[in-house]
PDB file of C-alpha atoms in Angstrom:
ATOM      1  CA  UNK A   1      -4.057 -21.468  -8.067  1.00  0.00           C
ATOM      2  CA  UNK A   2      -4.435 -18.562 -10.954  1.00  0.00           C
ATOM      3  CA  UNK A   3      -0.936 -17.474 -12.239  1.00  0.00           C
ATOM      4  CA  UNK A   4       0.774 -15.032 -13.890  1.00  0.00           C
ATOM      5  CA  UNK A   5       2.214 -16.335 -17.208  1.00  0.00           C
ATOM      6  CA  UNK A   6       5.284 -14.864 -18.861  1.00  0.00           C
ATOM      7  CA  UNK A   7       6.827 -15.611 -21.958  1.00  0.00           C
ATOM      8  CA  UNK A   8       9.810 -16.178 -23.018  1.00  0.00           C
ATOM      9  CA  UNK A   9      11.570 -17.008 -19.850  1.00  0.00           C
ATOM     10  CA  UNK A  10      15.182 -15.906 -20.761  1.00  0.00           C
ATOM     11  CA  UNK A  11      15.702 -13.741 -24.079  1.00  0.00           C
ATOM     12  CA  UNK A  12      18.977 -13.199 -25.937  1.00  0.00           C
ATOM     13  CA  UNK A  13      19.176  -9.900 -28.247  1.00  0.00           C
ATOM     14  CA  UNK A  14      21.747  -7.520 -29.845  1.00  0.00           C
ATOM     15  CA  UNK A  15      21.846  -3.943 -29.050  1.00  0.00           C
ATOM     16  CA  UNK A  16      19.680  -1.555 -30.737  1.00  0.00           C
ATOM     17  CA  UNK A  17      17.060  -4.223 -31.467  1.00  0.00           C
ATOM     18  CA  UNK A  18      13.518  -4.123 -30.428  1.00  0.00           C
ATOM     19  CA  UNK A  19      12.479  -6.668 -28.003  1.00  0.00           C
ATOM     20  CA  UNK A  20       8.758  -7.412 -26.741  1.00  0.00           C
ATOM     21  CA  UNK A  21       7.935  -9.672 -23.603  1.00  0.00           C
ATOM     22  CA  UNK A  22       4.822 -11.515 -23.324  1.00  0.00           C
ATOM     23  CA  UNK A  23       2.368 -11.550 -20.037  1.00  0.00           C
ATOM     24  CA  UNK A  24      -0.735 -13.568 -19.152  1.00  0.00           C
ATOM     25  CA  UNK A  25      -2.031 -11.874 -16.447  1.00  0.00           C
ATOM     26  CA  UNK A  26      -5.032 -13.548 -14.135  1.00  0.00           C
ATOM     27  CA  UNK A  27      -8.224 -13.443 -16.181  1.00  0.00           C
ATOM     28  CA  UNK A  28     -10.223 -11.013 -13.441  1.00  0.00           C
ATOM     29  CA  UNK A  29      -7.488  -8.890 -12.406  1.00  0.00           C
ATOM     30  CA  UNK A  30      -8.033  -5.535 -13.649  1.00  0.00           C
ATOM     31  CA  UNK A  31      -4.409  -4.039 -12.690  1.00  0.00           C
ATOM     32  CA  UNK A  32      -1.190  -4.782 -14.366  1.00  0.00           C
ATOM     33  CA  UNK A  33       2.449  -4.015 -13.849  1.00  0.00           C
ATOM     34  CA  UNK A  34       5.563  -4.046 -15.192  1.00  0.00           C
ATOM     35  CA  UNK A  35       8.626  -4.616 -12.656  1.00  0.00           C
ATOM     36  CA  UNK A  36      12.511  -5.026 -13.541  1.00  0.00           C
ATOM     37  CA  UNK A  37      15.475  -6.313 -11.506  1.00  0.00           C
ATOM     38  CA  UNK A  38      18.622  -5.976 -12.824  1.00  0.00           C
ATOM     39  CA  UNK A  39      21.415  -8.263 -11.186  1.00  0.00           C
ATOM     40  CA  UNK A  40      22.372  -7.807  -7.755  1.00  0.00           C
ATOM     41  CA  UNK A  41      20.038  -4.626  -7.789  1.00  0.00           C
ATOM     42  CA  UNK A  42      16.395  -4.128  -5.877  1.00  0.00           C
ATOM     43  CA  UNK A  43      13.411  -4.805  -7.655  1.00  0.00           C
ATOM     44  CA  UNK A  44      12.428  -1.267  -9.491  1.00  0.00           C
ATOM     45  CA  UNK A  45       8.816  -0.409 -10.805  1.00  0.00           C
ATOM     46  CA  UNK A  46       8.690   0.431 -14.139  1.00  0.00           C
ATOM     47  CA  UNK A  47       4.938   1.076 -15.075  1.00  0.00           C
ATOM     48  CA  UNK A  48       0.989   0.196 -13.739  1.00  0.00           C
ATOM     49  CA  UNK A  49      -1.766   0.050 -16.433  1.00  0.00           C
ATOM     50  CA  UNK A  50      -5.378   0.139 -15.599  1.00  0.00           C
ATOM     51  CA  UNK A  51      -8.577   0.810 -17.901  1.00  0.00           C
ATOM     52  CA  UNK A  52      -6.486   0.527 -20.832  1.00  0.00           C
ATOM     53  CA  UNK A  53      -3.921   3.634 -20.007  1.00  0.00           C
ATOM     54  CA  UNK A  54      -0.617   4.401 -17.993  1.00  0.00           C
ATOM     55  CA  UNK A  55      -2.026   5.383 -14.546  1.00  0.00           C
ATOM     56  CA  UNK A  56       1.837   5.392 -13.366  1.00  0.00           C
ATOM     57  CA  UNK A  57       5.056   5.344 -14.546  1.00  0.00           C
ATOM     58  CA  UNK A  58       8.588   5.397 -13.227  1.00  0.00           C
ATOM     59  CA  UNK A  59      11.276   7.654 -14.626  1.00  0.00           C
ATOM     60  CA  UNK A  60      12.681   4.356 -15.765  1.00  0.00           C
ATOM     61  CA  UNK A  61       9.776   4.115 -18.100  1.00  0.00           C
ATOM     62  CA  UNK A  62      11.165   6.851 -21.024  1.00  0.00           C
ATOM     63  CA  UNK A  63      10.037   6.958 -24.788  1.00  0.00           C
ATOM     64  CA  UNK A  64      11.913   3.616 -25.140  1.00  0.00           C
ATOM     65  CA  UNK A  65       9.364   1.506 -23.388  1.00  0.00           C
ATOM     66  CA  UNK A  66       6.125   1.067 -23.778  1.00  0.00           C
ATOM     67  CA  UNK A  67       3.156  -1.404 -22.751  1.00  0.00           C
ATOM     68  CA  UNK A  68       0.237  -2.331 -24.604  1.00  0.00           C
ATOM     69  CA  UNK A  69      -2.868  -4.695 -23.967  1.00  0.00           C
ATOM     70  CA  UNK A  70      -3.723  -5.724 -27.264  1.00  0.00           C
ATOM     71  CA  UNK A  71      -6.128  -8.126 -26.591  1.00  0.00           C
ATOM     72  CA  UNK A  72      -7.576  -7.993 -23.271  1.00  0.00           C
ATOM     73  CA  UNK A  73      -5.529 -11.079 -22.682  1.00  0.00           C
ATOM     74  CA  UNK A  74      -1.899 -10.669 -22.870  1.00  0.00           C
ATOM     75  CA  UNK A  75       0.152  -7.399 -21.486  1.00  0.00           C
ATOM     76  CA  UNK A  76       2.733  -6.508 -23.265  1.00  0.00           C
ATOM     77  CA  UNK A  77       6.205  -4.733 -22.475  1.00  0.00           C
ATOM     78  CA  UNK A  78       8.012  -3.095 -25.707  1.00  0.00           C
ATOM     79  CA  UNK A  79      11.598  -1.958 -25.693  1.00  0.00           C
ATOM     80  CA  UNK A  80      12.200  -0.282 -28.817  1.00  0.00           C
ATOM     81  CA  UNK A  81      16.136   0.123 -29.014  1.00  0.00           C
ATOM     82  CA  UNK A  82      17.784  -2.160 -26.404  1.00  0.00           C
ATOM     83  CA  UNK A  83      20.402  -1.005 -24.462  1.00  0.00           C
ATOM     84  CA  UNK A  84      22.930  -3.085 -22.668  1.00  0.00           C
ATOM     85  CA  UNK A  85      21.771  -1.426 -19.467  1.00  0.00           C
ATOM     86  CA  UNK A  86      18.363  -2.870 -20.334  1.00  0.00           C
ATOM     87  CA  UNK A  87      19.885  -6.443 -19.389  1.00  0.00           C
ATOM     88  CA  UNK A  88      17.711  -7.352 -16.737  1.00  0.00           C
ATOM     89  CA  UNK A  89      14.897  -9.340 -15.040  1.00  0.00           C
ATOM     90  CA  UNK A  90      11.773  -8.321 -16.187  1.00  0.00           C
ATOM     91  CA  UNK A  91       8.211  -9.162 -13.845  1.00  0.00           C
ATOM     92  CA  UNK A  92       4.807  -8.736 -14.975  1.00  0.00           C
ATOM     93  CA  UNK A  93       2.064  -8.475 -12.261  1.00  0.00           C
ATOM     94  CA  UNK A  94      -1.381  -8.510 -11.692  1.00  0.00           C
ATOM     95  CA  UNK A  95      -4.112  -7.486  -8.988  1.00  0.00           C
ATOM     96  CA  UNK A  96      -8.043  -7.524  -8.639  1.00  0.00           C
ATOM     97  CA  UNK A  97      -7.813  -3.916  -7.306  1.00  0.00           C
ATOM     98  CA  UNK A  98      -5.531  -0.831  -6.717  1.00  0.00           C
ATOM     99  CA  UNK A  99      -5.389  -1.948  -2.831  1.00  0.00           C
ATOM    100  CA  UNK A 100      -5.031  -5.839  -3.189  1.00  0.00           C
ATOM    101  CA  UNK A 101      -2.421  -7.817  -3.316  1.00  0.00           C
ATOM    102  CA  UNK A 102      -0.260  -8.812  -6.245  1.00  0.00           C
ATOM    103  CA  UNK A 103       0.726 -11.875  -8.418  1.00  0.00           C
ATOM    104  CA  UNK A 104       4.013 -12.076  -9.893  1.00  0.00           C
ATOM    105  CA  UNK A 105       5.460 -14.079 -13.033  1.00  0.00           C
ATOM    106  CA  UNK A 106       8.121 -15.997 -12.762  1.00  0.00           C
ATOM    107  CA  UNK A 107       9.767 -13.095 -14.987  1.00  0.00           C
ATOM    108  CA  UNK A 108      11.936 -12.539 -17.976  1.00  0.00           C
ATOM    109  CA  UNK A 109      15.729 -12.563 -17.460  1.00  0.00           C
ATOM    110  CA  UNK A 110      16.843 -10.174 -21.109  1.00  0.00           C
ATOM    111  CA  UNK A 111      20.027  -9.823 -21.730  1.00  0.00           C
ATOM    112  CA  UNK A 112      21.191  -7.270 -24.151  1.00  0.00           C
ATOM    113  CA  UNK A 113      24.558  -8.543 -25.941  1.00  0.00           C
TER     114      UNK A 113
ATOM    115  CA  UNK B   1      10.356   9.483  -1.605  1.00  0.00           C
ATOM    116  CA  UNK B   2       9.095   6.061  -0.237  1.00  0.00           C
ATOM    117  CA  UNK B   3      12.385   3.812   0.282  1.00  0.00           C
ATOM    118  CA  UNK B   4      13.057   0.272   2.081  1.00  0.00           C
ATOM    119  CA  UNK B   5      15.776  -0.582   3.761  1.00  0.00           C
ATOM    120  CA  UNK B   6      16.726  -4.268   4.773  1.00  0.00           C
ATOM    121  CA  UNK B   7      19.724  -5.580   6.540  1.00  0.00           C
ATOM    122  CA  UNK B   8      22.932  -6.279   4.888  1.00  0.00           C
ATOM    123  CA  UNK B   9      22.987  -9.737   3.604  1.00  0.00           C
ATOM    124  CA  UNK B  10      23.582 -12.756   3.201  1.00  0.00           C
ATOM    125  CA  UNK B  11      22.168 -14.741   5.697  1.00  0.00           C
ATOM    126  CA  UNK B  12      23.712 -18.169   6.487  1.00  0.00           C
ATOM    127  CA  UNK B  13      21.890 -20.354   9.551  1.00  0.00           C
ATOM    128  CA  UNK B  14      21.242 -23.708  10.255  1.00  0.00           C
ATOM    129  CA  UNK B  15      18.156 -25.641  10.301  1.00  0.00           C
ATOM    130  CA  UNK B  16      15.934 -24.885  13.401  1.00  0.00           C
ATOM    131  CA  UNK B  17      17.489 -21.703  14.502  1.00  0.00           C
ATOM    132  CA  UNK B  18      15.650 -18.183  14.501  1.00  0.00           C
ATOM    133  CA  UNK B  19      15.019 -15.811  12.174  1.00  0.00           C
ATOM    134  CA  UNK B  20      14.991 -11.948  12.031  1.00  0.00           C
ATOM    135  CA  UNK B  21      15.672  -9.694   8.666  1.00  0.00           C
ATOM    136  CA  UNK B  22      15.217  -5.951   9.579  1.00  0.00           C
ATOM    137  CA  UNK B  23      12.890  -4.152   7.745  1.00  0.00           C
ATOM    138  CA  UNK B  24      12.704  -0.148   8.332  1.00  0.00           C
ATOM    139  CA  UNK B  25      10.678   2.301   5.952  1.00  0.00           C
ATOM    140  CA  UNK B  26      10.233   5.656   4.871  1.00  0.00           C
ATOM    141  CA  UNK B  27       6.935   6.729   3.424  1.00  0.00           C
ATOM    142  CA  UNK B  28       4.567   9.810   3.460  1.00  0.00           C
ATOM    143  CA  UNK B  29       1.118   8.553   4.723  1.00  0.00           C
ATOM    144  CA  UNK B  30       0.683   5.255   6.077  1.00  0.00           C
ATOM    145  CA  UNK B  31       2.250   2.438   3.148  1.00  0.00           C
ATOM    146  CA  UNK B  32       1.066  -1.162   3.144  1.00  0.00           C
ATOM    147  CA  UNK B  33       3.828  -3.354   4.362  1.00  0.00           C
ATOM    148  CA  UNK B  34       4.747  -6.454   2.668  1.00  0.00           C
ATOM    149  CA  UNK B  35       7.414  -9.193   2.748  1.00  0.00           C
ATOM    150  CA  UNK B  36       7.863 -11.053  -0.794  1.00  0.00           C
ATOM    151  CA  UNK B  37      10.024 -14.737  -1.143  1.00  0.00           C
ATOM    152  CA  UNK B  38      11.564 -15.629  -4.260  1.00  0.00           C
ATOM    153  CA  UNK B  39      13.008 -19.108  -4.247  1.00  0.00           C
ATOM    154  CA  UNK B  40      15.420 -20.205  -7.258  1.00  0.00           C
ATOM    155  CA  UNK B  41      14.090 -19.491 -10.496  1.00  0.00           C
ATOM    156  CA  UNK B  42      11.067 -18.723  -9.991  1.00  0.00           C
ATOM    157  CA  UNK B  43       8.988 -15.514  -9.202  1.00  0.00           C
ATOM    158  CA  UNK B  44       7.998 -12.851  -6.412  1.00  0.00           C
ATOM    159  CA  UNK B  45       5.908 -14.798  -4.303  1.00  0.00           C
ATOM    160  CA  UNK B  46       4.219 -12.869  -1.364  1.00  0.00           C
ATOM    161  CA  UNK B  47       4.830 -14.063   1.941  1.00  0.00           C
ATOM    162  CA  UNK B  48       2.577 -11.703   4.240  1.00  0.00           C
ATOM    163  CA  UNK B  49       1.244  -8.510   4.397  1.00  0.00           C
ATOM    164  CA  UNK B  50       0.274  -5.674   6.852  1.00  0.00           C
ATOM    165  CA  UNK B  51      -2.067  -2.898   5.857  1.00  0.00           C
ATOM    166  CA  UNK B  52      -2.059  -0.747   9.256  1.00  0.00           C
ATOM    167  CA  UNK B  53       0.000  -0.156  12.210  1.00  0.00           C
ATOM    168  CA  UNK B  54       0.202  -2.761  15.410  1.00  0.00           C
ATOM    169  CA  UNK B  55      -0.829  -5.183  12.509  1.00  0.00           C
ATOM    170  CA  UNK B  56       0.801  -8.710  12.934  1.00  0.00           C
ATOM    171  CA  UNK B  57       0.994 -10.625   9.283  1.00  0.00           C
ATOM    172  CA  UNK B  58       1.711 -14.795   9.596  1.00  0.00           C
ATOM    173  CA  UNK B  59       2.219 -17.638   6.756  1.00  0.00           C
ATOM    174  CA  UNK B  60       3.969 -20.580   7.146  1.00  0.00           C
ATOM    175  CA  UNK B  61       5.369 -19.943  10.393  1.00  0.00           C
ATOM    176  CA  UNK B  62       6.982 -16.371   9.506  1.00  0.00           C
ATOM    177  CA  UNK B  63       5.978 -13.022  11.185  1.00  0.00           C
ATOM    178  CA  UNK B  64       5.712  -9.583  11.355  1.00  0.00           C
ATOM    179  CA  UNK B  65       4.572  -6.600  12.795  1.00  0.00           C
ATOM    180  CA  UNK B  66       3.864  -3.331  11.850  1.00  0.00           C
ATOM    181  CA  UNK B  67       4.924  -0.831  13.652  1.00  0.00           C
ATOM    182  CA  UNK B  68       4.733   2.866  13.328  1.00  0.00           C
ATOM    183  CA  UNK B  69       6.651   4.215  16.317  1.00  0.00           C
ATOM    184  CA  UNK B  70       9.776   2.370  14.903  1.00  0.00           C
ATOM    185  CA  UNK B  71       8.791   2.611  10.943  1.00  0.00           C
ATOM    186  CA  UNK B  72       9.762  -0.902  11.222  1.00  0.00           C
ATOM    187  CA  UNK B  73       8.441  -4.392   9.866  1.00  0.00           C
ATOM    188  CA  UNK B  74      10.884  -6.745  11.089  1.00  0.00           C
ATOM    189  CA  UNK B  75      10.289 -10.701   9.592  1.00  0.00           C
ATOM    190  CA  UNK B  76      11.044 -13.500  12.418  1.00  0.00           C
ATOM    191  CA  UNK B  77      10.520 -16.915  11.854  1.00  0.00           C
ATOM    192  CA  UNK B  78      10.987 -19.050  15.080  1.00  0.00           C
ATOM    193  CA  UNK B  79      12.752 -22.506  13.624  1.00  0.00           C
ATOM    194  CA  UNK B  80      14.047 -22.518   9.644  1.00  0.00           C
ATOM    195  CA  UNK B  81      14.467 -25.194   7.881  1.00  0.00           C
ATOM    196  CA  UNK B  82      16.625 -25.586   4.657  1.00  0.00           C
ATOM    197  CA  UNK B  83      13.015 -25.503   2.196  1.00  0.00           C
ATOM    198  CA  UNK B  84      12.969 -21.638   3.939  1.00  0.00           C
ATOM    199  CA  UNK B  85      16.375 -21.217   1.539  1.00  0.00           C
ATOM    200  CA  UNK B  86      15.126 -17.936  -0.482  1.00  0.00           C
ATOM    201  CA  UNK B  87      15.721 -14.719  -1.394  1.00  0.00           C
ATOM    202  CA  UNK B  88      13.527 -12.075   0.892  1.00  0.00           C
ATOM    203  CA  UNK B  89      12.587  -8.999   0.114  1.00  0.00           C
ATOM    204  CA  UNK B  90      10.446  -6.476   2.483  1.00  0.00           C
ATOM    205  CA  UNK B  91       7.856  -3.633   0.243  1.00  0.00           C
ATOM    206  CA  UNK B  92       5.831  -0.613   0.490  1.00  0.00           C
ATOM    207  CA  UNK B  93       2.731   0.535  -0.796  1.00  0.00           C
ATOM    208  CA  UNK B  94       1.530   4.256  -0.513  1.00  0.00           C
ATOM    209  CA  UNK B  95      -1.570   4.583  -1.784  1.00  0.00           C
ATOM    210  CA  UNK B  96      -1.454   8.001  -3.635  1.00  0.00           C
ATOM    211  CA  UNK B  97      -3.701   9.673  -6.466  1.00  0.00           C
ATOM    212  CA  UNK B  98      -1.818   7.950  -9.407  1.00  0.00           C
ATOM    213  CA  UNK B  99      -1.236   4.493  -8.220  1.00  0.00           C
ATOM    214  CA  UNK B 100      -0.347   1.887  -5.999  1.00  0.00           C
ATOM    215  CA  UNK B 101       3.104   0.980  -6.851  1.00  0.00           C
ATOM    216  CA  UNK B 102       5.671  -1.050  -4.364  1.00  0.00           C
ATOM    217  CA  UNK B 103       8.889   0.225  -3.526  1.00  0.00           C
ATOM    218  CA  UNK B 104      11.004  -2.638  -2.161  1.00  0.00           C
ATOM    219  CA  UNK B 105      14.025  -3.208  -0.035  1.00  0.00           C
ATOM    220  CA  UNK B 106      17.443  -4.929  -1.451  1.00  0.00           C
ATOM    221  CA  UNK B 107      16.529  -8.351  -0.803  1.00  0.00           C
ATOM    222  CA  UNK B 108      17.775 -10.644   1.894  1.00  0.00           C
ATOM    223  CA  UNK B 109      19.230 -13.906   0.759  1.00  0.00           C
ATOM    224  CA  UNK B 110      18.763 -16.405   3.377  1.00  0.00           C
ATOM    225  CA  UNK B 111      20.416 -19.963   3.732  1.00  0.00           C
ATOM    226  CA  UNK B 112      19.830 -22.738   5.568  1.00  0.00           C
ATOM    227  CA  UNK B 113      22.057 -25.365   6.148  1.00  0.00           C
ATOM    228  CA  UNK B 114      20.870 -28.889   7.354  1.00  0.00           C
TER     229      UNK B 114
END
């Protein structure tokens, strides 16, 4: 079955330092998101990408973060100057279309020291 | 806004007894209505889905049914077993001009004892 790949699964960084996380989505899916859950929290949508733009963003999503396709394989989440607050899990996600269902990674657990 | 609530949790139960997490919604329109599993370590996995009201979504023995009246999509699962040992988590979907994005409950961490 067609899965979402993320890499790495658990990254360790200092505050203030940039940080990107790596996403395969599935090859035909044209849809992509970015979700985070940070511990004992509910999972919190940060940011959909379709057609090569934002279509929708969260306020989560300020001038800190930002998402990139830059090779019509991997999806890309950028945090420019990690926070501790930014410790987290973070999930990528696909879907074929705005109405289907999605796929999930088995996410990135970042934690800001 | 769109919100999910679930039941407090945790969960404890033992193997072969029933199943119900409370789901209730709020949402302008008429969402999608999903329930998601995430077992240790790995990802959001999605259980079943329901895309209109009276709807009835089914995998691997779990339930649930839309309903409108009640803004509710309660999951019920007739006999667990320990494999069912997961974290649950019950989502929305409004379709609206810029998106498609799910708003989900707390999560529901079930356990089954043998």
């Amino acid at each position: 079955e067609p899965e979402v790949t993320q890499t790495p699964s658990h990254q360790v960084t200092q505050m203030g330092q940039e940080v990107i996380l790596r996403c395969v989505p599935i090859s035909n899916h044209l849809y992509f998101y970015w979700y985070r859950q940070i511990l004992g929290q509910k999972v919190e949508f940060l940011v959909s990408f379709y057609n090569n733009e934002i279509s929708e963003k969260s306020e989560i999503f300020d001038d800190q973060f930002s998402v990139e396709r830059p090779d019509g394989s991997n999806f890309t989440l950028k945090i420019r100057s990690t926070k501790l607050e930014d410790s987290a899990m973070y999930f990528c996600a696909s879907s074929e279309g705005a109405g289907g269902g999605y796929t999930f990674g088995s996410g990135t657990r970042l934690t800001v020291v | 806004g769109d919100s999910v609530t679930q039941m407090e949790g945790p969960v404890t139960l033992s193997e072969e007894a029933f199943l119900t997490i409370n789901c209730t919604y709020t949402a302008t329109g008429y969402p999608s209505l999903f329930w998601y599993v995430q077992y240790p370590g790995e990802g959001l996995q999605l259980l079943l889905k329901a895309t209109k009201a009276d709807d009835k979504g089914s995998n691997k023995g779990f339930e649930a049914t839309y309903r409108k009246e009640t803004t509710s999509f309660h999951l019920e699962k007739g006999s667990v077993q320990v494999s069912d040992s997961a974290v649950y988590f019950c989502a929305l979907r409004a379709i609206g001009t810029s998106g498609s994005r799910l708003t989900f409950g707390e999560g529901t961490q079930l356990t089954v004892n043998p």
